[in-house]
């Protein structure tokens, strides 16, 4: 099992998380989400992929489909995706954005900015959806119906899963804490036959002790929301490693 450097937060952290629960819970996770108490917000669009599996931006998708990309555009609008009862039609021949995952490159870029703002040793709280398969462990291996290897283990030891405090934040999340650099090691090791590799993941929520910024995503969302000071938002939206919208 990969060693996680995030550790269970103290039970007192539930009181610290109450401010966020009151801000987020009444508001659905939708396009154009604004979070009270922060000067600015931005949507970080999760990358799609072309027919060859190469990452593609929403702007590239819009250019190929001939559809406009507005600040509040949804993936279905940009890709020309229509959901019928039994079928799905899309004008985009490639893959959809990963739901709930900004991706390794996206998180690296975002964490670079958060580190510049807060410092690599800044203490942060990470809210992690406790019911995600990569967190709790799952049977089999995705994408291979013939796979009969033993179930994949959880990302965290049993004692961590059982002792980390829980909070209702978009989903039932366990609260973990550690330095900001610890988020780069979040994920779990996959085992498949005679191979194993580490797969990174992002938290559902992330914020520093001083609550100066906030990162949120959801398992059903094709974008990640960043809220914080205008200077931080401006720096992130200017980074060409990330595709952002207000």
C-alpha positions as protocol buffer text, in pm:
chain_id: "A"
residue {
  index: 1
  type: UNK
  ca { x: 0 y: 0 z: 0 }
}
residue {
  index: 2
  type: UNK
  ca { x: 125 y: 346 z: -90 }
}
residue {
  index: 3
  type: UNK
  ca { x: 204 y: 551 z: 221 }
}
residue {
  index: 4
  type: UNK
  ca { x: -29 y: 847 z: 253 }
}
residue {
  index: 5
  type: UNK
  ca { x: 111 y: 1152 z: 427 }
}
residue {
  index: 6
  type: UNK
  ca { x: -230 y: 1299 z: 505 }
}
residue {
  index: 7
  type: UNK
  ca { x: -350 y: 1195 z: 850 }
}
residue {
  index: 8
  type: UNK
  ca { x: -693 y: 1187 z: 1016 }
}
residue {
  index: 9
  type: UNK
  ca { x: -798 y: 1529 z: 1141 }
}
residue {
  index: 10
  type: UNK
  ca { x: -878 y: 1575 z: 1507 }
}
residue {
  index: 11
  type: UNK
  ca { x: -1242 y: 1546 z: 1617 }
}
residue {
  index: 12
  type: UNK
  ca { x: -1234 y: 1920 z: 1683 }
}
residue {
  index: 13
  type: UNK
  ca { x: -1191 y: 1977 z: 1310 }
}
residue {
  index: 14
  type: UNK
  ca { x: -1562 y: 1907 z: 1266 }
}
residue {
  index: 15
  type: UNK
  ca { x: -1631 y: 2246 z: 1420 }
}
residue {
  index: 16
  type: UNK
  ca { x: -1376 y: 2400 z: 1187 }
}
residue {
  index: 17
  type: UNK
  ca { x: -1551 y: 2241 z: 887 }
}
residue {
  index: 18
  type: UNK
  ca { x: -1891 y: 2370 z: 994 }
}
residue {
  index: 19
  type: UNK
  ca { x: -1827 y: 2706 z: 822 }
}
residue {
  index: 20
  type: UNK
  ca { x: -1785 y: 2529 z: 490 }
}
residue {
  index: 21
  type: UNK
  ca { x: -2085 y: 2300 z: 532 }
}
residue {
  index: 22
  type: UNK
  ca { x: -2309 y: 2601 z: 587 }
}
residue {
  index: 23
  type: UNK
  ca { x: -2170 y: 2768 z: 273 }
}
residue {
  index: 24
  type: UNK
  ca { x: -2185 y: 2474 z: 36 }
}
residue {
  index: 25
  type: UNK
  ca { x: -2474 y: 2252 z: 136 }
}
residue {
  index: 26
  type: UNK
  ca { x: -2762 y: 2486 z: 39 }
}
residue {
  index: 27
  type: UNK
  ca { x: -2606 y: 2539 z: -305 }
}
residue {
  index: 28
  type: UNK
  ca { x: -2599 y: 2268 z: -573 }
}
residue {
  index: 29
  type: UNK
  ca { x: -2269 y: 2206 z: -747 }
}
residue {
  index: 30
  type: UNK
  ca { x: -2354 y: 2374 z: -1076 }
}
residue {
  index: 31
  type: UNK
  ca { x: -2197 y: 2597 z: -1338 }
}
residue {
  index: 32
  type: UNK
  ca { x: -2149 y: 2953 z: -1222 }
}
residue {
  index: 33
  type: UNK
  ca { x: -2124 y: 2850 z: -858 }
}
residue {
  index: 34
  type: UNK
  ca { x: -2025 y: 3139 z: -633 }
}
residue {
  index: 35
  type: UNK
  ca { x: -1929 y: 3087 z: -272 }
}
residue {
  index: 36
  type: UNK
  ca { x: -2001 y: 3363 z: -19 }
}
residue {
  index: 37
  type: UNK
  ca { x: -1703 y: 3505 z: 163 }
}
residue {
  index: 38
  type: UNK
  ca { x: -1456 y: 3481 z: -127 }
}
residue {
  index: 39
  type: UNK
  ca { x: -1361 y: 3763 z: -360 }
}
residue {
  index: 40
  type: UNK
  ca { x: -1361 y: 3550 z: -675 }
}
residue {
  index: 41
  type: UNK
  ca { x: -1423 y: 3201 z: -808 }
}
residue {
  index: 42
  type: UNK
  ca { x: -1318 y: 3009 z: -1117 }
}
residue {
  index: 43
  type: UNK
  ca { x: -1417 y: 2682 z: -1280 }
}
residue {
  index: 44
  type: UNK
  ca { x: -1124 y: 2457 z: -1368 }
}
residue {
  index: 45
  type: UNK
  ca { x: -1248 y: 2244 z: -1658 }
}
residue {
  index: 46
  type: UNK
  ca { x: -1148 y: 1879 z: -1649 }
}
residue {
  index: 47
  type: UNK
  ca { x: -973 y: 1785 z: -1975 }
}
residue {
  index: 48
  type: UNK
  ca { x: -1138 y: 1563 z: -2232 }
}
residue {
  index: 49
  type: UNK
  ca { x: -948 y: 1338 z: -2474 }
}
residue {
  index: 50
  type: UNK
  ca { x: -945 y: 1300 z: -2850 }
}
residue {
  index: 51
  type: UNK
  ca { x: -1009 y: 978 z: -3042 }
}
residue {
  index: 52
  type: UNK
  ca { x: -647 y: 873 z: -2979 }
}
residue {
  index: 53
  type: UNK
  ca { x: -663 y: 932 z: -2606 }
}
residue {
  index: 54
  type: UNK
  ca { x: -463 y: 1257 z: -2619 }
}
residue {
  index: 55
  type: UNK
  ca { x: -586 y: 1521 z: -2371 }
}
residue {
  index: 56
  type: UNK
  ca { x: -804 y: 1788 z: -2531 }
}
residue {
  index: 57
  type: UNK
  ca { x: -931 y: 2118 z: -2397 }
}
residue {
  index: 58
  type: UNK
  ca { x: -1295 y: 2221 z: -2411 }
}
residue {
  index: 59
  type: UNK
  ca { x: -1187 y: 2499 z: -2647 }
}
residue {
  index: 60
  type: UNK
  ca { x: -1047 y: 2240 z: -2887 }
}
residue {
  index: 61
  type: UNK
  ca { x: -1370 y: 2043 z: -2861 }
}
residue {
  index: 62
  type: UNK
  ca { x: -1577 y: 2354 z: -2931 }
}
residue {
  index: 63
  type: UNK
  ca { x: -1360 y: 2436 z: -3230 }
}
residue {
  index: 64
  type: UNK
  ca { x: -1419 y: 2091 z: -3380 }
}
residue {
  index: 65
  type: UNK
  ca { x: -1790 y: 2070 z: -3303 }
}
residue {
  index: 66
  type: UNK
  ca { x: -1855 y: 2430 z: -3410 }
}
residue {
  index: 67
  type: UNK
  ca { x: -2034 y: 2505 z: -3087 }
}
residue {
  index: 68
  type: UNK
  ca { x: -1973 y: 2813 z: -2870 }
}
residue {
  index: 69
  type: UNK
  ca { x: -1784 y: 2798 z: -2543 }
}
residue {
  index: 70
  type: UNK
  ca { x: -1932 y: 3046 z: -2296 }
}
residue {
  index: 71
  type: UNK
  ca { x: -1831 y: 3104 z: -1933 }
}
residue {
  index: 72
  type: UNK
  ca { x: -2124 y: 2889 z: -1817 }
}
residue {
  index: 73
  type: UNK
  ca { x: -2118 y: 2629 z: -2095 }
}
residue {
  index: 74
  type: UNK
  ca { x: -2175 y: 2267 z: -1999 }
}
residue {
  index: 75
  type: UNK
  ca { x: -1987 y: 1976 z: -2150 }
}
residue {
  index: 76
  type: UNK
  ca { x: -2301 y: 1854 z: -2326 }
}
residue {
  index: 77
  type: UNK
  ca { x: -2345 y: 2193 z: -2490 }
}
residue {
  index: 78
  type: UNK
  ca { x: -1984 y: 2216 z: -2609 }
}
residue {
  index: 79
  type: UNK
  ca { x: -1961 y: 1855 z: -2730 }
}
residue {
  index: 80
  type: UNK
  ca { x: -2309 y: 1839 z: -2878 }
}
residue {
  index: 81
  type: UNK
  ca { x: -2400 y: 1548 z: -2653 }
}
residue {
  index: 82
  type: UNK
  ca { x: -2764 y: 1440 z: -2645 }
}
residue {
  index: 83
  type: UNK
  ca { x: -2881 y: 1180 z: -2395 }
}
residue {
  index: 84
  type: UNK
  ca { x: -3173 y: 970 z: -2518 }
}
residue {
  index: 85
  type: UNK
  ca { x: -3343 y: 696 z: -2321 }
}
residue {
  index: 86
  type: UNK
  ca { x: -3114 y: 418 z: -2440 }
}
residue {
  index: 87
  type: UNK
  ca { x: -2848 y: 596 z: -2645 }
}
residue {
  index: 88
  type: UNK
  ca { x: -2607 y: 887 z: -2626 }
}
residue {
  index: 89
  type: UNK
  ca { x: -2513 y: 1090 z: -2932 }
}
residue {
  index: 90
  type: UNK
  ca { x: -2215 y: 1327 z: -2937 }
}
residue {
  index: 91
  type: UNK
  ca { x: -2056 y: 1544 z: -3204 }
}
residue {
  index: 92
  type: UNK
  ca { x: -1722 y: 1488 z: -3029 }
}
residue {
  index: 93
  type: UNK
  ca { x: -1554 y: 1159 z: -3132 }
}
residue {
  index: 94
  type: UNK
  ca { x: -1321 y: 1146 z: -2834 }
}
residue {
  index: 95
  type: UNK
  ca { x: -1363 y: 1089 z: -2462 }
}
residue {
  index: 96
  type: UNK
  ca { x: -1551 y: 1293 z: -2207 }
}
residue {
  index: 97
  type: UNK
  ca { x: -1387 y: 1475 z: -1915 }
}
residue {
  index: 98
  type: UNK
  ca { x: -1327 y: 1266 z: -1606 }
}
residue {
  index: 99
  type: UNK
  ca { x: -1602 y: 1332 z: -1355 }
}
residue {
  index: 100
  type: UNK
  ca { x: -1475 y: 1433 z: -1015 }
}
residue {
  index: 101
  type: UNK
  ca { x: -1110 y: 1437 z: -1121 }
}
residue {
  index: 102
  type: UNK
  ca { x: -907 y: 1739 z: -1231 }
}
residue {
  index: 103
  type: UNK
  ca { x: -627 y: 1500 z: -1325 }
}
residue {
  index: 104
  type: UNK
  ca { x: -264 y: 1470 z: -1222 }
}
residue {
  index: 105
  type: UNK
  ca { x: -138 y: 1751 z: -1446 }
}
residue {
  index: 106
  type: UNK
  ca { x: -421 y: 1979 z: -1341 }
}
residue {
  index: 107
  type: UNK
  ca { x: -361 y: 1919 z: -973 }
}
residue {
  index: 108
  type: UNK
  ca { x: 12 y: 1974 z: -1015 }
}
residue {
  index: 109
  type: UNK
  ca { x: -54 y: 2312 z: -1176 }
}
residue {
  index: 110
  type: UNK
  ca { x: -312 y: 2412 z: -917 }
}
residue {
  index: 111
  type: UNK
  ca { x: -94 y: 2302 z: -625 }
}
residue {
  index: 112
  type: UNK
  ca { x: 194 y: 2506 z: -765 }
}
residue {
  index: 113
  type: UNK
  ca { x: -21 y: 2819 z: -729 }
}
residue {
  index: 114
  type: UNK
  ca { x: -159 y: 2724 z: -390 }
}
residue {
  index: 115
  type: UNK
  ca { x: 195 y: 2658 z: -268 }
}
residue {
  index: 116
  type: UNK
  ca { x: 314 y: 2995 z: -399 }
}
residue {
  index: 117
  type: UNK
  ca { x: 25 y: 3156 z: -214 }
}
residue {
  index: 118
  type: UNK
  ca { x: 33 y: 2968 z: 116 }
}
residue {
  index: 119
  type: UNK
  ca { x: 373 y: 2797 z: 132 }
}
residue {
  index: 120
  type: UNK
  ca { x: 451 y: 2426 z: 94 }
}
residue {
  index: 121
  type: UNK
  ca { x: 439 y: 2367 z: 470 }
}
residue {
  index: 122
  type: UNK
  ca { x: 105 y: 2540 z: 516 }
}
residue {
  index: 123
  type: UNK
  ca { x: -140 y: 2322 z: 706 }
}
residue {
  index: 124
  type: UNK
  ca { x: -449 y: 2225 z: 511 }
}
residue {
  index: 125
  type: UNK
  ca { x: -763 y: 2020 z: 556 }
}
residue {
  index: 126
  type: UNK
  ca { x: -867 y: 1774 z: 286 }
}
residue {
  index: 127
  type: UNK
  ca { x: -1220 y: 1638 z: 268 }
}
residue {
  index: 128
  type: UNK
  ca { x: -1222 y: 1303 z: 87 }
}
residue {
  index: 129
  type: UNK
  ca { x: -1536 y: 1123 z: -27 }
}
residue {
  index: 130
  type: UNK
  ca { x: -1527 y: 815 z: 194 }
}
residue {
  index: 131
  type: UNK
  ca { x: -1738 y: 605 z: -42 }
}
residue {
  index: 132
  type: UNK
  ca { x: -1524 y: 638 z: -354 }
}
residue {
  index: 133
  type: UNK
  ca { x: -1394 y: 297 z: -469 }
}
residue {
  index: 134
  type: UNK
  ca { x: -1031 y: 409 z: -467 }
}
residue {
  index: 135
  type: UNK
  ca { x: -1069 y: 521 z: -105 }
}
residue {
  index: 136
  type: UNK
  ca { x: -1256 y: 226 z: 42 }
}
residue {
  index: 137
  type: UNK
  ca { x: -1129 y: -50 z: -188 }
}
residue {
  index: 138
  type: UNK
  ca { x: -1320 y: -227 z: -462 }
}
residue {
  index: 139
  type: UNK
  ca { x: -1351 y: -563 z: -631 }
}
residue {
  index: 140
  type: UNK
  ca { x: -1175 y: -632 z: -959 }
}
residue {
  index: 141
  type: UNK
  ca { x: -1015 y: -400 z: -1208 }
}
residue {
  index: 142
  type: UNK
  ca { x: -1201 y: -153 z: -1424 }
}
residue {
  index: 143
  type: UNK
  ca { x: -1202 y: -211 z: -1797 }
}
residue {
  index: 144
  type: UNK
  ca { x: -1126 y: -582 z: -1791 }
}
residue {
  index: 145
  type: UNK
  ca { x: -1427 y: -812 z: -1751 }
}
residue {
  index: 146
  type: UNK
  ca { x: -1195 y: -1115 z: -1743 }
}
residue {
  index: 147
  type: UNK
  ca { x: -1006 y: -987 z: -1441 }
}
residue {
  index: 148
  type: UNK
  ca { x: -1032 y: -1231 z: -1153 }
}
residue {
  index: 149
  type: UNK
  ca { x: -754 y: -1108 z: -927 }
}
residue {
  index: 150
  type: UNK
  ca { x: -829 y: -1037 z: -558 }
}
residue {
  index: 151
  type: UNK
  ca { x: -1013 y: -714 z: -472 }
}
residue {
  index: 152
  type: UNK
  ca { x: -810 y: -395 z: -468 }
}
residue {
  index: 153
  type: UNK
  ca { x: -721 y: -273 z: -122 }
}
residue {
  index: 154
  type: UNK
  ca { x: -824 y: 65 z: 18 }
}
residue {
  index: 155
  type: UNK
  ca { x: -611 y: 377 z: -15 }
}
residue {
  index: 156
  type: UNK
  ca { x: -581 y: 415 z: 361 }
}
residue {
  index: 157
  type: UNK
  ca { x: -520 y: 169 z: 645 }
}
residue {
  index: 158
  type: UNK
  ca { x: -829 y: 41 z: 826 }
}
residue {
  index: 159
  type: UNK
  ca { x: -752 y: 245 z: 1137 }
}
residue {
  index: 160
  type: UNK
  ca { x: -748 y: 564 z: 930 }
}
residue {
  index: 161
  type: UNK
  ca { x: -1077 y: 481 z: 760 }
}
residue {
  index: 162
  type: UNK
  ca { x: -1237 y: 407 z: 1095 }
}
residue {
  index: 163
  type: UNK
  ca { x: -1102 y: 703 z: 1293 }
}
residue {
  index: 164
  type: UNK
  ca { x: -1110 y: 994 z: 1049 }
}
residue {
  index: 165
  type: UNK
  ca { x: -1399 y: 1227 z: 1139 }
}
residue {
  index: 166
  type: UNK
  ca { x: -1684 y: 1249 z: 888 }
}
residue {
  index: 167
  type: UNK
  ca { x: -1863 y: 1558 z: 759 }
}
residue {
  index: 168
  type: UNK
  ca { x: -2141 y: 1604 z: 505 }
}
residue {
  index: 169
  type: UNK
  ca { x: -1980 y: 1812 z: 231 }
}
residue {
  index: 170
  type: UNK
  ca { x: -2145 y: 1744 z: -105 }
}
residue {
  index: 171
  type: UNK
  ca { x: -2092 y: 1381 z: -4 }
}
residue {
  index: 172
  type: UNK
  ca { x: -2002 y: 1202 z: 318 }
}
residue {
  index: 173
  type: UNK
  ca { x: -1637 y: 1294 z: 349 }
}
residue {
  index: 174
  type: UNK
  ca { x: -1366 y: 1203 z: 593 }
}
residue {
  index: 175
  type: UNK
  ca { x: -1145 y: 1487 z: 709 }
}
residue {
  index: 176
  type: UNK
  ca { x: -770 y: 1455 z: 673 }
}
residue {
  index: 177
  type: UNK
  ca { x: -499 y: 1705 z: 752 }
}
residue {
  index: 178
  type: UNK
  ca { x: -136 y: 1768 z: 670 }
}
residue {
  index: 179
  type: UNK
  ca { x: 98 y: 2003 z: 482 }
}
residue {
  index: 180
  type: UNK
  ca { x: -11 y: 2117 z: 137 }
}
residue {
  index: 181
  type: UNK
  ca { x: 261 y: 1900 z: -22 }
}
residue {
  index: 182
  type: UNK
  ca { x: 84 y: 1590 z: 114 }
}
residue {
  index: 183
  type: UNK
  ca { x: -195 y: 1634 z: -141 }
}
residue {
  index: 184
  type: UNK
  ca { x: 50 y: 1534 z: -415 }
}
residue {
  index: 185
  type: UNK
  ca { x: 71 y: 1185 z: -265 }
}
residue {
  index: 186
  type: UNK
  ca { x: -305 y: 1131 z: -243 }
}
residue {
  index: 187
  type: UNK
  ca { x: -421 y: 821 z: -428 }
}
residue {
  index: 188
  type: UNK
  ca { x: -379 y: 446 z: -415 }
}
residue {
  index: 189
  type: UNK
  ca { x: -173 y: 165 z: -561 }
}
residue {
  index: 190
  type: UNK
  ca { x: -335 y: -60 z: -819 }
}
residue {
  index: 191
  type: UNK
  ca { x: -237 y: -427 z: -845 }
}
residue {
  index: 192
  type: UNK
  ca { x: -302 y: -617 z: -1166 }
}
residue {
  index: 193
  type: UNK
  ca { x: -153 y: -960 z: -1221 }
}
residue {
  index: 194
  type: UNK
  ca { x: 223 y: -910 z: -1183 }
}
residue {
  index: 195
  type: UNK
  ca { x: 207 y: -529 z: -1215 }
}
residue {
  index: 196
  type: UNK
  ca { x: 142 y: -248 z: -973 }
}
residue {
  index: 197
  type: UNK
  ca { x: 134 y: 129 z: -1011 }
}
residue {
  index: 198
  type: UNK
  ca { x: 30 y: 436 z: -818 }
}
residue {
  index: 199
  type: UNK
  ca { x: -276 y: 629 z: -935 }
}
residue {
  index: 200
  type: UNK
  ca { x: -318 y: 982 z: -804 }
}
residue {
  index: 201
  type: UNK
  ca { x: -652 y: 1133 z: -708 }
}
residue {
  index: 202
  type: UNK
  ca { x: -773 y: 1466 z: -579 }
}
residue {
  index: 203
  type: UNK
  ca { x: -979 y: 1544 z: -269 }
}
residue {
  index: 204
  type: UNK
  ca { x: -1342 y: 1652 z: -274 }
}
residue {
  index: 205
  type: UNK
  ca { x: -1254 y: 1965 z: -78 }
}
residue {
  index: 206
  type: UNK
  ca { x: -931 y: 2137 z: 21 }
}
residue {
  index: 207
  type: UNK
  ca { x: -869 y: 2452 z: 227 }
}
residue {
  index: 208
  type: UNK
  ca { x: -595 y: 2601 z: 447 }
}
residue {
  index: 209
  type: UNK
  ca { x: -619 y: 2669 z: 818 }
}
residue {
  index: 210
  type: UNK
  ca { x: -677 y: 3040 z: 755 }
}
residue {
  index: 211
  type: UNK
  ca { x: -964 y: 2962 z: 510 }
}
residue {
  index: 212
  type: UNK
  ca { x: -824 y: 3208 z: 255 }
}
residue {
  index: 213
  type: UNK
  ca { x: -906 y: 2981 z: -41 }
}
residue {
  index: 214
  type: UNK
  ca { x: -1115 y: 2676 z: -115 }
}
residue {
  index: 215
  type: UNK
  ca { x: -1106 y: 2398 z: -375 }
}
residue {
  index: 216
  type: UNK
  ca { x: -1419 y: 2189 z: -437 }
}
residue {
  index: 217
  type: UNK
  ca { x: -1519 y: 1917 z: -678 }
}
residue {
  index: 218
  type: UNK
  ca { x: -1775 y: 1638 z: -681 }
}
residue {
  index: 219
  type: UNK
  ca { x: -1789 y: 1285 z: -817 }
}
residue {
  index: 220
  type: UNK
  ca { x: -2047 y: 1393 z: -1076 }
}
residue {
  index: 221
  type: UNK
  ca { x: -1880 y: 1723 z: -1175 }
}
residue {
  index: 222
  type: UNK
  ca { x: -1675 y: 1780 z: -1491 }
}
residue {
  index: 223
  type: UNK
  ca { x: -1505 y: 2082 z: -1334 }
}
residue {
  index: 224
  type: UNK
  ca { x: -1335 y: 2184 z: -1013 }
}
residue {
  index: 225
  type: UNK
  ca { x: -1420 y: 2510 z: -836 }
}
residue {
  index: 226
  type: UNK
  ca { x: -1153 y: 2736 z: -689 }
}
residue {
  index: 227
  type: UNK
  ca { x: -1255 y: 3025 z: -464 }
}
residue {
  index: 228
  type: UNK
  ca { x: -1020 y: 3274 z: -306 }
}
residue {
  index: 229
  type: UNK
  ca { x: -853 y: 3615 z: -333 }
}
residue {
  index: 230
  type: UNK
  ca { x: -866 y: 3783 z: -672 }
}
residue {
  index: 231
  type: UNK
  ca { x: -487 y: 3773 z: -707 }
}
residue {
  index: 232
  type: UNK
  ca { x: -485 y: 3394 z: -665 }
}
residue {
  index: 233
  type: UNK
  ca { x: -771 y: 3344 z: -909 }
}
residue {
  index: 234
  type: UNK
  ca { x: -601 y: 3570 z: -1164 }
}
residue {
  index: 235
  type: UNK
  ca { x: -277 y: 3371 z: -1139 }
}
residue {
  index: 236
  type: UNK
  ca { x: -459 y: 3040 z: -1188 }
}
residue {
  index: 237
  type: UNK
  ca { x: -668 y: 3160 z: -1481 }
}
residue {
  index: 238
  type: UNK
  ca { x: -351 y: 3293 z: -1651 }
}
residue {
  index: 239
  type: UNK
  ca { x: -183 y: 2952 z: -1634 }
}
residue {
  index: 240
  type: UNK
  ca { x: -206 y: 2780 z: -1974 }
}
residue {
  index: 241
  type: UNK
  ca { x: -172 y: 2441 z: -1805 }
}
residue {
  index: 242
  type: UNK
  ca { x: -527 y: 2489 z: -1682 }
}
residue {
  index: 243
  type: UNK
  ca { x: -846 y: 2564 z: -1874 }
}
residue {
  index: 244
  type: UNK
  ca { x: -1064 y: 2792 z: -1667 }
}
residue {
  index: 245
  type: UNK
  ca { x: -1392 y: 2979 z: -1682 }
}
residue {
  index: 246
  type: UNK
  ca { x: -1543 y: 3229 z: -1435 }
}
